[in-house]
Amino acid sequence: MLGQDAFSRLKKNRWAWNSGILLLALLVIAFMTPVLPLQSPIHGDLQDRRFESPNFRVQRLIQTTDLGFPDDSLRAAFRQYQEQLSALDERVAQADSNTDREALIQERRRMAETLNPLNKLWHHPSATTQLLLRTRLLLFGESCLPSIFGCDDQGRDVLARVFWGSRVSLTVGLVAALVSLLIGVTYGAVAGFAGGWVDSLMMRLVDTLYSIPFIFVVIFLITLLDAEEWKNTLATWNIDRTAIFYVMIGAIYWLTMARVVRGQVLSLKTESFVEAATAIGFPRRRILFLHLLPNTMGVVLVYLTLTIPSVILFEAFLSFLGMGVSPPDVSWGLLVNEGLQVITPIETKWWIAAFPSLVMSVTLLALNFLGDGLRDALDPKLKGR
Amino acid sequence: MWAYVFRRLIYNIPVYLTIIFVVMALLRVNDPVYAFLGKNTTQEDIDRRREEFGLDRPFLTQYGEFLKRLAFFDFSQESWSRRGRKVSDEIAGAVIPTLSLTIPALTLTSLISIFVGMISAFFRGRNLDRGLVFFAVLGMSISFLVYIILGQYFIAYLPQKYFESHDMKETWGSVWFAIQGYEPGLQHWFHYIMLPVLISVIVAMGYDTRFYRAVMVEETGRDYIVTARSKGATQSKIMFVHMLRNALIPIVTRIMITLPFLITGSILLEMYFNIPGMGKTLITAINEKNLPIIETFTSLFAGLFILSNILTDVLYAIVDPRVRLT
């Protein structure tokens, strides 16, 4: 994908290289967020900590008594929950008839959903996330980092929300970019390789899709999919709004990718290595996917790093319209928006908007630098352009 | 050329019909009348409204009628949420605010970024260029929401507060940038629209400057520049006459691509600054499930996109005689 010489050129470009390292670190941190000693991103102290300005007081994970945990301790609550579960498991094992067992298993599933104390502090953590959260409890107990980014209008820690938001924002960017990669590369490669009327037909379709104001289509589809019936249907397949979001944005951004790849394939098609492969008698499909496509990957990679920032910005835009990630899930776009909504009135709670937008901007800047650096590295002739 | 335009138009008619078909079909997947009226309505009510809106007829009949209206530019359907108001009234009311925002914004953005891009290309590789490129990338990486809030706070809110506390509300306060809002009339233009224009220029500058710089750098390597230089043309003449003229194609394309947005408007700015333009009207209609407006606006926008695509190709041929329209 990235030849050795290109790689060393990239390494020499200080800005791009450091941006790459920063982004890698960011990805790791985003993945490890549940293990870090952060406060809960969705549970805050509505009484005492609304709009608390940045400070260095160490916090406990559980701040209010309204969660109904024994001793107000997550550990005790978790122990109690596990005892309840194992008691139920025993009853399942001792159940006489199959129908009884079925009923008990149903109840166990319901219990795991409603009683799990982790669900009160984090929004529907997946199995992996739950495992990471339990690791965190083992490592750090219930002490948390201070609210160095302050608290928002519901007394929630902004630092924790920025970290959890990074998971959503980066996933949206990556998944949408990958979806666009998958569709765009296949489509463009097939069109460019086939040539003739197939090519012109396929490219006419791309032109057509270009002429649709996509922003409205997206807004419109999101409102459509928000309707009750659709939500329920999708929920049975375990698809939520965020998942739709990924696919939909990817489905928009593939158009440019298809054009780029087609152009590359068209120019590579006449190279002698393709002729050689044809002479050896390789099937066309093999030539396309094993010989031509790997050669386009450099350009694709550049385009990919430049797609991710625009996807993240698009997500922020949809969040502004209230059509992005739905609370209590958090994303950077949502956080910036929340901050802006609070900042407009007379008092300035600058920290709520400032920190998320700072983190977001730094990430986007790094992505842009990396994209530029990759482009220069892959094509040294372009250097300085 | 006219034959070409005509042919392109003919080609695009089936495309346009398909787009409208898909949009109308999608809008009817969920019962739009039910969505509009909400959950607390009786079945009779829904049936009555459906008949009134003409949605009880077969889909193809509705499609045909919609096309007929579109062909004659007859937008006299009634808006669902505001009784008595026609779709054409909504369009007429929204076009002016949008255009008064987007035309100055596009003009300013293009002029400034072409100029900055040229300067940057001229000083390529030197510190000035590096600084400009850095700022362009930085500008691209900051969310427009941040610009909006900074602009609103520092350029509009703080000065307005100052005027208020110094008894200058009547004189300065009504001229200087408002935090948000809109009033028709040229005398209010600066007060309400200038700040959104400025923000939109800053948002678009990062990308555009880089684009125009790349275009100009491409041109500096060409032979005709060497020729011009060797025959003794001044640097400024090379830049502004020779280079700019040859770079016109990409510049024209770039501007034309953004042309449909003149009408669709900057949704975000209109929403945030509370300007009743096309974008805001459409978003409101989507939120209210106001079907006639959604349908008409989307079809108009799609038509504009197609037309501007054709116009781009024609302009190619005008600015560059080498391009043949076939």
XYZ file of C-alpha atoms in Angstrom:
711
model
C 0.000 0.000 0.000
C 2.716 2.413 1.035
C 6.086 1.571 -0.482
C 9.220 1.729 1.584
C 10.496 4.893 -0.058
C 7.140 6.594 0.391
C 7.171 5.540 4.011
C 10.581 7.037 4.654
C 9.520 10.246 2.911
C 6.503 10.399 5.189
C 8.745 9.893 8.198
C 10.871 12.855 7.160
C 7.804 15.106 7.056
C 7.751 16.071 10.718
C 4.252 17.501 10.826
C 2.624 14.591 9.015
C 4.540 11.949 10.947
C 3.722 13.468 14.335
C 0.109 13.855 13.267
C 0.040 10.162 12.431
C 1.437 9.259 15.841
C -1.025 11.576 17.548
C -3.919 9.989 15.688
C -2.746 6.497 16.540
C -2.497 7.467 20.198
C -5.951 8.978 19.987
C -7.383 5.759 18.577
C -5.828 3.702 21.354
C -7.047 6.130 24.013
C -10.531 6.144 22.515
C -10.634 2.375 22.618
C -9.290 2.233 26.179
C -11.636 4.950 27.483
C -13.630 2.551 29.711
C -10.440 1.529 31.532
C -9.431 5.113 32.332
C -10.456 6.543 35.715
C -13.115 8.884 34.321
C -16.387 10.001 35.789
C -19.636 8.742 34.336
C -20.503 10.430 31.029
C -24.267 10.225 31.544
C -24.801 10.425 35.297
C -24.222 13.802 36.896
C -24.980 15.686 40.052
C -27.931 17.877 39.157
C -28.015 19.623 42.516
C -24.521 20.721 43.328
C -22.401 20.428 40.228
C -24.353 22.159 37.464
C -21.994 24.346 35.420
C -19.117 23.654 37.754
C -16.073 25.414 36.316
C -12.834 23.476 35.694
C -11.216 22.415 38.966
C -8.866 19.847 40.466
C -11.004 18.213 43.160
C -10.851 14.428 43.005
C -14.309 12.959 42.439
C -16.018 9.717 43.288
C -17.765 7.725 40.589
C -21.111 7.930 42.339
C -22.061 11.418 43.328
C -25.708 11.277 44.268
C -27.820 8.956 46.355
C -30.673 8.673 43.851
C -29.265 5.647 42.041
C -30.332 3.367 44.880
C -27.041 1.507 45.145
C -26.277 -0.158 48.502
C -23.847 2.055 50.429
C -23.771 4.242 47.296
C -20.974 2.094 46.020
C -20.785 0.682 42.517
C -18.808 -2.310 43.769
C -21.409 -3.246 46.333
C -24.151 -2.759 43.764
C -22.295 -4.900 41.265
C -21.742 -7.638 43.836
C -25.413 -7.591 44.730
C -26.340 -7.761 41.059
C -24.087 -10.730 40.456
C -25.532 -12.522 43.485
C -29.014 -11.992 42.118
C -27.957 -13.305 38.746
C -26.324 -16.415 40.128
C -29.347 -17.098 42.326
C -31.479 -16.962 39.230
C -29.020 -19.168 37.375
C -29.410 -21.762 40.084
C -33.165 -21.658 39.695
C -32.717 -22.122 35.964
C -30.583 -25.175 36.579
C -33.166 -26.634 38.965
C -36.184 -25.809 36.814
C -38.493 -28.802 36.324
C -40.044 -28.243 32.937
C -38.862 -26.629 29.775
C -41.514 -23.923 29.913
C -40.381 -22.967 33.401
C -36.831 -22.762 32.229
C -37.801 -20.622 29.266
C -39.637 -18.214 31.546
C -36.708 -18.016 33.938
C -34.249 -17.398 31.127
C -36.498 -14.613 29.890
C -36.527 -13.106 33.367
C -32.756 -13.384 33.618
C -32.383 -11.484 30.356
C -34.731 -8.787 31.588
C -32.847 -8.556 34.856
C -29.494 -8.246 33.148
C -30.966 -5.340 31.220
C -32.635 -3.425 34.043
C -30.630 -4.248 37.149
C -27.114 -4.052 35.812
C -25.591 -1.136 37.743
C -23.215 -0.425 34.869
C -26.205 0.560 32.728
C -27.004 3.399 35.120
C -23.609 5.021 34.753
C -22.833 4.206 31.145
C -25.229 4.066 28.243
C -25.733 0.449 27.140
C -22.133 -0.697 27.300
C -21.416 -3.596 24.958
C -19.939 -6.850 26.270
C -16.383 -5.725 25.514
C -16.982 -2.351 27.108
C -18.435 -3.992 30.221
C -15.326 -6.109 30.505
C -13.146 -2.987 30.187
C -15.282 -1.160 32.755
C -14.829 -3.987 35.230
C -11.081 -3.863 34.640
C -11.260 -0.182 35.491
C -13.078 -0.927 38.741
C -10.378 -3.405 39.631
C -7.558 -1.007 38.746
C -8.804 2.313 40.040
C -11.738 1.494 42.249
C -14.218 4.324 42.367
C -11.930 7.311 42.426
C -12.047 9.480 39.334
C -10.011 12.172 37.675
C -11.039 15.690 38.692
C -13.308 17.664 36.362
C -10.479 19.545 34.727
C -12.795 20.383 31.810
C -15.622 21.460 34.118
C -19.204 20.215 34.197
C -22.137 20.760 31.853
C -25.716 21.877 32.416
C -26.660 18.562 33.975
C -23.649 18.335 36.257
C -21.910 15.797 34.042
C -18.138 15.781 33.699
C -17.088 17.277 30.351
C -13.750 15.434 30.353
C -15.484 12.056 30.499
C -17.944 13.120 27.826
C -15.140 14.229 25.519
C -13.447 10.848 25.939
C -16.633 8.867 25.357
C -17.549 11.169 22.492
C -14.237 10.433 20.826
C -15.280 6.795 20.547
C -18.443 7.692 18.667
C -16.930 10.438 16.508
C -13.911 8.419 15.458
C -16.049 5.371 14.752
C -18.433 7.426 12.647
C -15.496 8.828 10.704
C -13.731 5.509 10.240
C -16.756 3.367 9.459
C -18.265 5.891 7.077
C -14.911 6.255 5.323
C -14.557 2.481 5.068
C -18.068 2.079 3.689
C -17.321 4.725 1.088
C -14.036 2.953 0.363
C -15.709 -0.390 -0.159
C -18.447 0.883 -2.448
C -16.366 3.500 -4.234
C -13.303 1.383 -4.945
C -15.286 -1.584 -6.242
C -17.550 0.584 -8.335
C -14.817 2.783 -9.757
C -12.489 -0.129 -10.458
C -15.145 -2.141 -12.267
C -16.187 0.872 -14.325
C -12.650 1.823 -15.263
C -11.589 -1.731 -16.048
C -14.671 -2.662 -18.045
C -14.519 0.496 -20.143
C -16.854 1.051 -23.108
C -20.570 1.396 -22.592
C -20.479 -0.239 -19.151
C -18.114 2.483 -18.009
C -20.145 5.325 -19.444
C -23.363 3.918 -18.028
C -21.873 3.505 -14.567
C -20.354 6.965 -14.620
C -23.617 8.529 -15.820
C -25.210 7.042 -12.712
C -22.550 8.696 -10.570
C -23.199 12.009 -12.321
C -26.894 11.600 -11.633
C -26.335 10.915 -7.967
C -24.100 13.948 -7.812
C -26.999 16.089 -8.951
C -29.145 15.169 -5.968
C -28.829 17.559 -3.039
C -27.663 14.906 -0.646
C -27.867 16.928 2.478
C -31.631 16.954 2.151
C -31.789 13.281 1.324
C -29.868 12.460 4.479
C -31.924 14.746 6.683
C -35.013 13.346 5.119
C -34.000 9.692 5.463
C -33.049 10.204 9.077
C -36.455 11.672 9.907
C -38.058 8.846 7.966
C -36.155 6.183 9.866
C -37.030 7.909 13.113
C -40.675 6.970 12.739
C -41.916 4.482 15.326
C -42.581 1.497 13.065
C -39.200 1.729 11.414
C -37.420 2.081 14.694
C -39.048 -1.057 16.017
C -38.328 -3.031 12.867
C -34.716 -1.962 12.905
C -34.383 -2.602 16.617
C -35.283 -6.258 16.072
C -32.250 -6.502 13.801
C -30.189 -4.743 16.411
C -29.612 -1.695 14.235
C -29.763 1.680 15.923
C -29.617 5.185 14.593
C -25.859 5.419 14.908
C -25.376 2.354 12.711
C -27.667 3.758 10.037
C -25.735 6.934 10.259
C -22.426 5.247 9.438
C -23.793 3.482 6.411
C -25.673 6.489 5.132
C -22.740 8.867 5.277
C -20.526 6.247 3.669
C -23.113 5.858 0.958
C -22.784 9.549 0.128
C -19.053 9.867 0.119
C -18.400 6.943 -2.225
C -19.141 9.010 -5.309
C -15.882 10.953 -5.325
C -13.973 7.814 -4.384
C -15.450 5.994 -7.373
C -14.358 8.776 -9.715
C -10.836 8.864 -8.292
C -10.354 5.103 -8.514
C -11.814 4.928 -12.004
C -9.350 7.559 -13.189
C -6.467 5.634 -11.665
C -7.567 2.310 -13.131
C -8.034 3.895 -16.554
C -4.462 5.163 -16.592
C -2.965 1.994 -15.067
C -4.847 -0.270 -17.452
C -2.444 0.495 -20.273
C 0.700 -0.172 -18.205
C 2.855 -3.090 -19.214
C 2.369 -5.098 -16.038
C -1.280 -5.476 -16.932
C -0.293 -6.572 -20.408
C 2.115 -9.076 -18.883
C -0.548 -10.457 -16.587
C -2.933 -10.771 -19.510
C -0.254 -12.538 -21.548
C 0.305 -15.054 -18.756
C -3.405 -15.744 -19.006
C -4.644 -14.559 -15.642
C -8.424 -14.108 -15.488
C -9.610 -10.530 -15.719
C -11.036 -10.524 -12.224
C -7.665 -11.502 -10.806
C -5.886 -8.794 -12.763
C -8.338 -6.199 -11.528
C -8.350 -7.096 -7.856
C -4.812 -8.376 -7.366
C -2.792 -6.321 -9.826
C -4.600 -3.074 -10.515
C -6.305 -2.294 -7.204
C -3.219 -2.534 -4.988
C -1.659 0.094 -7.230
C -4.495 2.520 -6.647
C -4.338 2.161 -2.872
C -1.996 5.096 -2.380
C -4.441 7.585 -3.830
C -7.291 5.871 -2.036
C -5.447 6.166 1.266
C -4.934 9.885 0.747
C -8.560 10.388 -0.097
C -9.565 8.321 2.920
C -7.639 10.476 5.383
C -9.281 13.526 3.865
C -12.774 11.975 3.981
C -12.709 11.286 7.703
C -12.508 14.978 8.710
C -15.401 15.933 6.475
C -17.477 13.065 7.854
C -16.777 14.196 11.410
C -17.757 17.764 10.489
C -20.895 16.473 8.770
C -21.818 14.587 11.915
C -21.407 17.806 13.886
C -23.709 19.542 11.427
C -26.377 16.859 11.743
C -26.038 17.007 15.516
C -26.812 20.696 15.287
C -30.045 19.900 13.465
C -30.818 17.311 16.132
C -30.453 14.492 13.650
C -27.068 13.126 14.615
C -26.180 10.768 17.403
C -29.074 10.679 19.834
C -28.498 11.317 23.553
C -27.512 9.812 25.948
C -24.907 8.727 23.415
C -22.289 11.437 22.989
C -20.188 12.580 20.071
C -17.914 15.570 19.659
C -20.397 17.287 17.412
C -23.122 16.870 19.999
C -20.854 18.178 22.756
C -19.868 21.298 20.816
C -23.525 21.921 20.115
C -24.546 21.541 23.720
C -21.814 23.945 24.676
C -22.925 26.474 22.081
C -26.521 26.297 23.227
C -25.419 27.194 26.743
C -23.025 29.912 25.701
C -25.522 32.053 23.783
C -27.285 33.547 26.825
C -25.717 36.176 29.019
C -23.385 33.989 31.048
C -20.454 32.326 29.378
C -19.838 28.749 30.353
C -16.970 28.677 27.898
C -15.507 25.349 29.010
C -18.484 23.309 27.842
C -17.912 24.304 24.221
C -14.208 25.118 24.280
C -12.731 21.766 25.247
C -14.733 19.544 22.894
C -14.150 21.910 19.983
C -10.454 22.111 20.794
C -10.058 18.331 20.807
C -12.123 18.045 17.657
C -10.114 20.705 15.856
C -6.785 19.169 16.825
C -7.927 15.777 15.539
C -9.158 17.202 12.259
C -5.980 19.217 11.877
C -3.878 16.088 12.412
C -5.962 14.199 9.865
C -5.550 16.958 7.311
C -1.801 17.128 7.897
C -1.476 13.369 7.613
C -3.483 13.393 4.386
C -1.286 16.105 2.903
C 1.863 14.338 4.048
C 0.709 11.039 2.542
C -0.015 12.745 -0.758
C 3.443 14.318 -0.831
C 5.066 11.038 0.167
C 3.300 9.036 -2.516
C 3.980 11.532 -5.245
C 7.148 13.511 -4.554
C 6.530 15.572 -7.687
C 3.601 17.163 -5.882
C 5.790 18.272 -2.988
C 5.106 21.852 -2.005
C 2.032 22.119 -4.141
C -23.482 24.826 -28.683
C -27.241 25.195 -28.449
C -27.622 21.735 -29.940
C -25.367 20.460 -27.186
C -27.333 22.176 -24.450
C -30.546 20.878 -25.925
C -29.220 17.334 -26.072
C -27.974 17.440 -22.505
C -31.358 18.706 -21.370
C -33.096 15.843 -23.175
C -30.723 13.290 -21.629
C -31.374 14.635 -18.189
C -35.145 14.524 -18.371
C -35.454 10.801 -17.503
C -32.892 11.326 -14.762
C -34.938 14.149 -13.312
C -38.173 12.167 -13.536
C -36.532 9.291 -11.692
C -35.274 11.568 -8.936
C -38.755 12.992 -8.404
C -40.275 9.515 -8.486
C -37.871 8.240 -5.842
C -38.326 11.289 -3.621
C -42.118 11.097 -3.809
C -42.124 7.353 -3.195
C -39.801 7.690 -0.212
C -41.990 10.392 1.265
C -44.944 8.027 1.166
C -43.290 5.020 2.769
C -44.565 6.115 6.149
C -48.075 7.482 6.006
C -47.345 11.218 5.709
C -50.787 12.291 6.897
C -50.433 10.215 10.044
C -46.959 11.598 10.648
C -48.251 15.135 10.119
C -51.240 14.855 12.424
C -49.417 13.032 15.173
C -50.523 10.183 17.375
C -53.586 11.701 19.008
C -55.913 11.638 16.049
C -58.846 9.481 15.090
C -58.932 7.315 11.994
C -61.775 9.420 10.533
C -59.701 12.532 10.939
C -56.785 10.960 9.111
C -59.070 9.691 6.337
C -60.696 13.085 5.948
C -57.361 14.867 5.735
C -55.976 12.285 3.354
C -58.856 12.905 1.004
C -58.476 16.647 1.370
C -54.750 16.484 0.562
C -55.428 14.154 -2.349
C -53.265 11.404 -0.947
C -56.035 8.791 -1.212
C -55.506 8.518 -4.955
C -53.148 5.995 -6.551
C -49.479 6.915 -6.405
C -49.056 7.245 -10.156
C -51.928 9.722 -10.365
C -50.280 11.849 -7.693
C -46.955 11.571 -9.479
C -48.502 12.618 -12.787
C -50.261 15.557 -11.224
C -47.121 16.696 -9.460
C -45.174 16.567 -12.722
C -47.886 18.518 -14.471
C -47.752 21.236 -11.841
C -43.971 21.308 -12.021
C -43.974 21.592 -15.801
C -46.189 24.677 -15.645
C -44.426 26.108 -12.578
C -47.738 25.943 -10.784
C -46.940 25.922 -7.087
C -50.403 26.764 -5.853
C -50.727 23.795 -3.507
C -51.611 24.738 0.011
C -49.060 24.387 2.757
C -50.174 21.802 5.284
C -49.161 23.518 8.454
C -50.113 27.083 7.590
C -53.544 27.020 6.048
C -54.160 29.490 3.290
C -50.490 29.862 2.418
C -49.428 28.494 -0.924
C -46.135 26.794 -1.637
C -45.339 29.599 -4.065
C -45.735 32.115 -1.226
C -43.209 30.161 0.803
C -40.768 30.091 -2.092
C -41.190 33.792 -2.842
C -40.678 34.690 0.803
C -37.561 32.588 1.192
C -35.636 33.358 -1.991
C -34.663 36.932 -1.184
C -33.209 36.340 2.303
C -31.207 33.404 0.980
C -29.841 35.220 -2.030
C -28.984 38.307 -0.008
C -26.832 36.032 2.123
C -25.315 33.690 -0.433
C -24.496 35.978 -3.364
C -22.241 38.329 -1.369
C -20.780 35.335 0.446
C -19.872 33.490 -2.748
C -18.479 36.610 -4.419
C -16.343 37.579 -1.446
C -15.107 34.046 -0.843
C -14.089 33.577 -4.465
C -12.354 36.933 -4.796
C -10.435 36.674 -1.547
C -9.423 33.052 -1.915
C -8.333 33.448 -5.537
C -6.175 36.366 -4.465
C -4.725 34.611 -1.423
C -4.202 31.427 -3.429
C -2.294 33.408 -6.021
C -0.101 35.108 -3.431
C 0.559 31.755 -1.824
C 1.472 30.147 -5.154
C 3.726 33.082 -6.005
C 5.701 32.732 -2.777
C 5.669 28.945 -3.010
C 7.896 27.205 -0.492
C 8.724 30.389 1.350
C 7.593 31.273 4.837
C 4.646 33.389 3.723
C 3.300 30.474 1.686
C 3.860 28.012 4.509
C 2.045 30.280 6.917
C -0.885 30.750 4.547
C -1.174 26.996 3.901
C -1.016 26.311 7.614
C -3.812 28.763 8.290
C -5.862 27.326 5.461
C -5.565 23.803 6.907
C -6.288 25.162 10.362
C -9.361 26.936 9.033
C -10.562 23.719 7.428
C -10.179 21.818 10.676
C -12.311 24.048 12.870
C -15.987 23.310 13.002
C -18.191 26.049 11.521
C -20.125 25.960 14.776
C -17.086 27.396 16.506
C -16.854 30.253 14.005
C -20.525 30.995 14.448
C -20.338 31.174 18.191
C -17.097 33.184 18.261
C -18.507 35.591 15.691
C -21.791 35.960 17.471
C -20.138 36.514 20.791
C -17.193 38.756 19.974
C -18.368 40.613 16.892
C -22.049 40.969 17.692
C -22.858 40.379 21.327
C -20.044 42.220 23.108
C -20.244 45.402 20.960
C -24.027 45.428 21.246
C -23.742 45.186 25.018
C -21.258 48.029 24.966
C -23.590 50.219 22.898
C -26.443 49.470 25.223
C -24.507 50.459 28.322
C -23.202 53.650 26.692
C -26.533 54.921 25.421
C -25.697 54.329 21.806
C -28.324 51.669 21.158
C -30.334 53.890 18.828
C -27.396 55.155 16.808
C -24.805 52.387 16.651
C -26.761 49.407 17.951
C -29.189 49.366 15.051
C -26.417 49.525 12.454
C -23.804 47.224 13.908
C -24.138 43.409 13.503
C -27.180 41.951 15.178
C -26.817 38.706 17.095
C -29.549 37.141 15.014
C -32.783 37.865 13.192
C -33.912 39.228 9.873
C -35.888 42.132 8.488
C -36.527 42.719 4.810
C -35.129 45.799 3.156
C -31.732 46.961 1.976
C -31.224 49.319 4.908
C -31.252 46.354 7.304
C -28.898 44.266 5.221
C -25.668 45.153 7.001
C -27.284 44.852 10.410
C -28.594 41.329 9.944
C -26.811 39.667 7.045
C -23.226 40.917 7.077
C -22.115 38.760 10.008
C -23.407 35.492 8.480
C -21.723 36.519 5.229
C -18.401 37.062 6.993
C -18.637 33.745 8.801
C -19.505 31.907 5.642
C -16.502 33.495 3.916
C -14.168 32.391 6.702
C -15.575 28.867 6.725
C -15.162 28.425 2.980
C -11.803 30.206 2.736
C -9.630 27.358 4.002
C -10.657 24.882 1.370
C -10.958 27.366 -1.468
C -7.580 28.973 -0.850
C -5.864 25.606 -0.982
C -7.750 24.693 -4.103
C -6.889 27.904 -5.953
C -3.298 27.707 -4.783
C -2.973 24.213 -6.247
C -4.468 25.501 -9.495
C -2.043 28.402 -9.657
C 0.966 26.279 -8.773
C 0.000 23.983 -11.628
C 0.125 26.957 -13.958
C 3.462 28.372 -12.766
C 5.275 25.376 -14.189
C 3.874 25.842 -17.693
C 5.924 26.863 -20.700
C 3.969 29.983 -21.455
C 5.087 31.472 -18.140
C 8.710 30.985 -19.146
C 7.943 32.582 -22.490
C 6.229 35.549 -20.896
C 9.070 35.998 -18.473
C 11.742 35.795 -21.149
C 10.023 38.388 -23.263
C 10.141 40.682 -20.272
C 6.593 40.760 -18.927
C 6.370 42.090 -15.399
C 5.716 39.693 -12.559
C 2.318 41.174 -11.795
C 1.318 40.995 -15.433
C 2.310 37.323 -15.555
C 0.303 36.615 -12.461
C -2.834 38.581 -13.116
C -3.060 38.365 -16.883
C -1.350 35.241 -18.130
C -1.820 32.888 -15.219
C -5.261 33.943 -14.118
C -6.610 33.589 -17.623
C -5.263 30.094 -18.036
C -6.458 29.043 -14.618
C -9.995 30.124 -15.427
C -11.320 26.620 -16.135
C -10.777 25.156 -12.685
C -11.854 28.440 -11.136
C -15.081 28.493 -13.116
C -15.787 24.863 -12.269
C -15.221 25.443 -8.602
C -17.547 28.447 -8.555
C -20.179 26.680 -10.622
C -20.170 23.688 -8.302
C -21.130 25.995 -5.463
C -23.746 27.815 -7.512
C -26.757 25.649 -6.588
C -25.980 26.461 -2.979
C -26.883 30.042 -3.779
C -30.450 28.863 -3.692
C -30.315 25.989 -1.241
C -28.601 28.461 0.975
C -26.481 27.885 3.931
C -28.860 25.876 6.091
C -26.710 26.153 9.131
C -26.264 29.906 8.989
C -29.955 30.425 8.297
C -30.875 28.215 11.231
C -28.418 29.789 13.609
C -29.040 33.396 12.665
C -32.753 32.830 12.314
C -32.928 34.007 8.700
C -36.108 32.804 6.974
C -34.378 31.515 3.821
C -34.801 28.429 1.651
C -32.755 26.135 3.859
C -34.571 27.088 7.029
C -37.935 26.819 5.334
C -37.144 23.332 4.104
C -35.804 22.118 7.441
C -38.870 23.517 9.180
C -41.064 21.764 6.630
C -39.246 18.475 7.229
C -39.707 18.825 10.971
C -43.371 19.655 10.524
C -43.804 16.875 7.916
C -45.160 19.517 5.579
C -45.281 17.339 2.466
C -46.079 19.823 -0.332
C -43.162 22.039 0.625
C -40.695 19.178 0.975
C -41.670 17.752 -2.396
C -41.575 21.016 -4.281
C -38.342 22.277 -2.743
C -36.464 19.016 -3.273
C -37.578 18.795 -6.906
C -36.585 22.407 -7.542
C -33.173 21.888 -5.953
C -32.512 18.739 -7.965
C -33.446 20.622 -11.133
C -31.065 23.427 -10.231
C -28.229 20.980 -9.646
C -28.758 19.435 -13.063
C -28.955 22.807 -14.782
C -25.791 24.031 -13.130
C -23.973 20.877 -14.250
C -24.909 21.663 -17.833
C -23.992 25.310 -17.404
C -20.554 24.306 -16.122
C -19.810 22.380 -19.305
C -20.991 25.249 -21.463
C -18.834 27.725 -19.568
C -15.864 25.431 -20.094
C -16.234 25.911 -23.799
C -16.576 29.658 -23.428
C -13.480 30.230 -21.286
C -11.368 27.682 -23.156
C -11.819 27.549 -26.936
C -9.951 24.222 -27.048
C -12.868 22.498 -25.344
C -15.392 21.238 -27.871
C -18.897 20.441 -26.834
C -19.904 17.209 -28.463
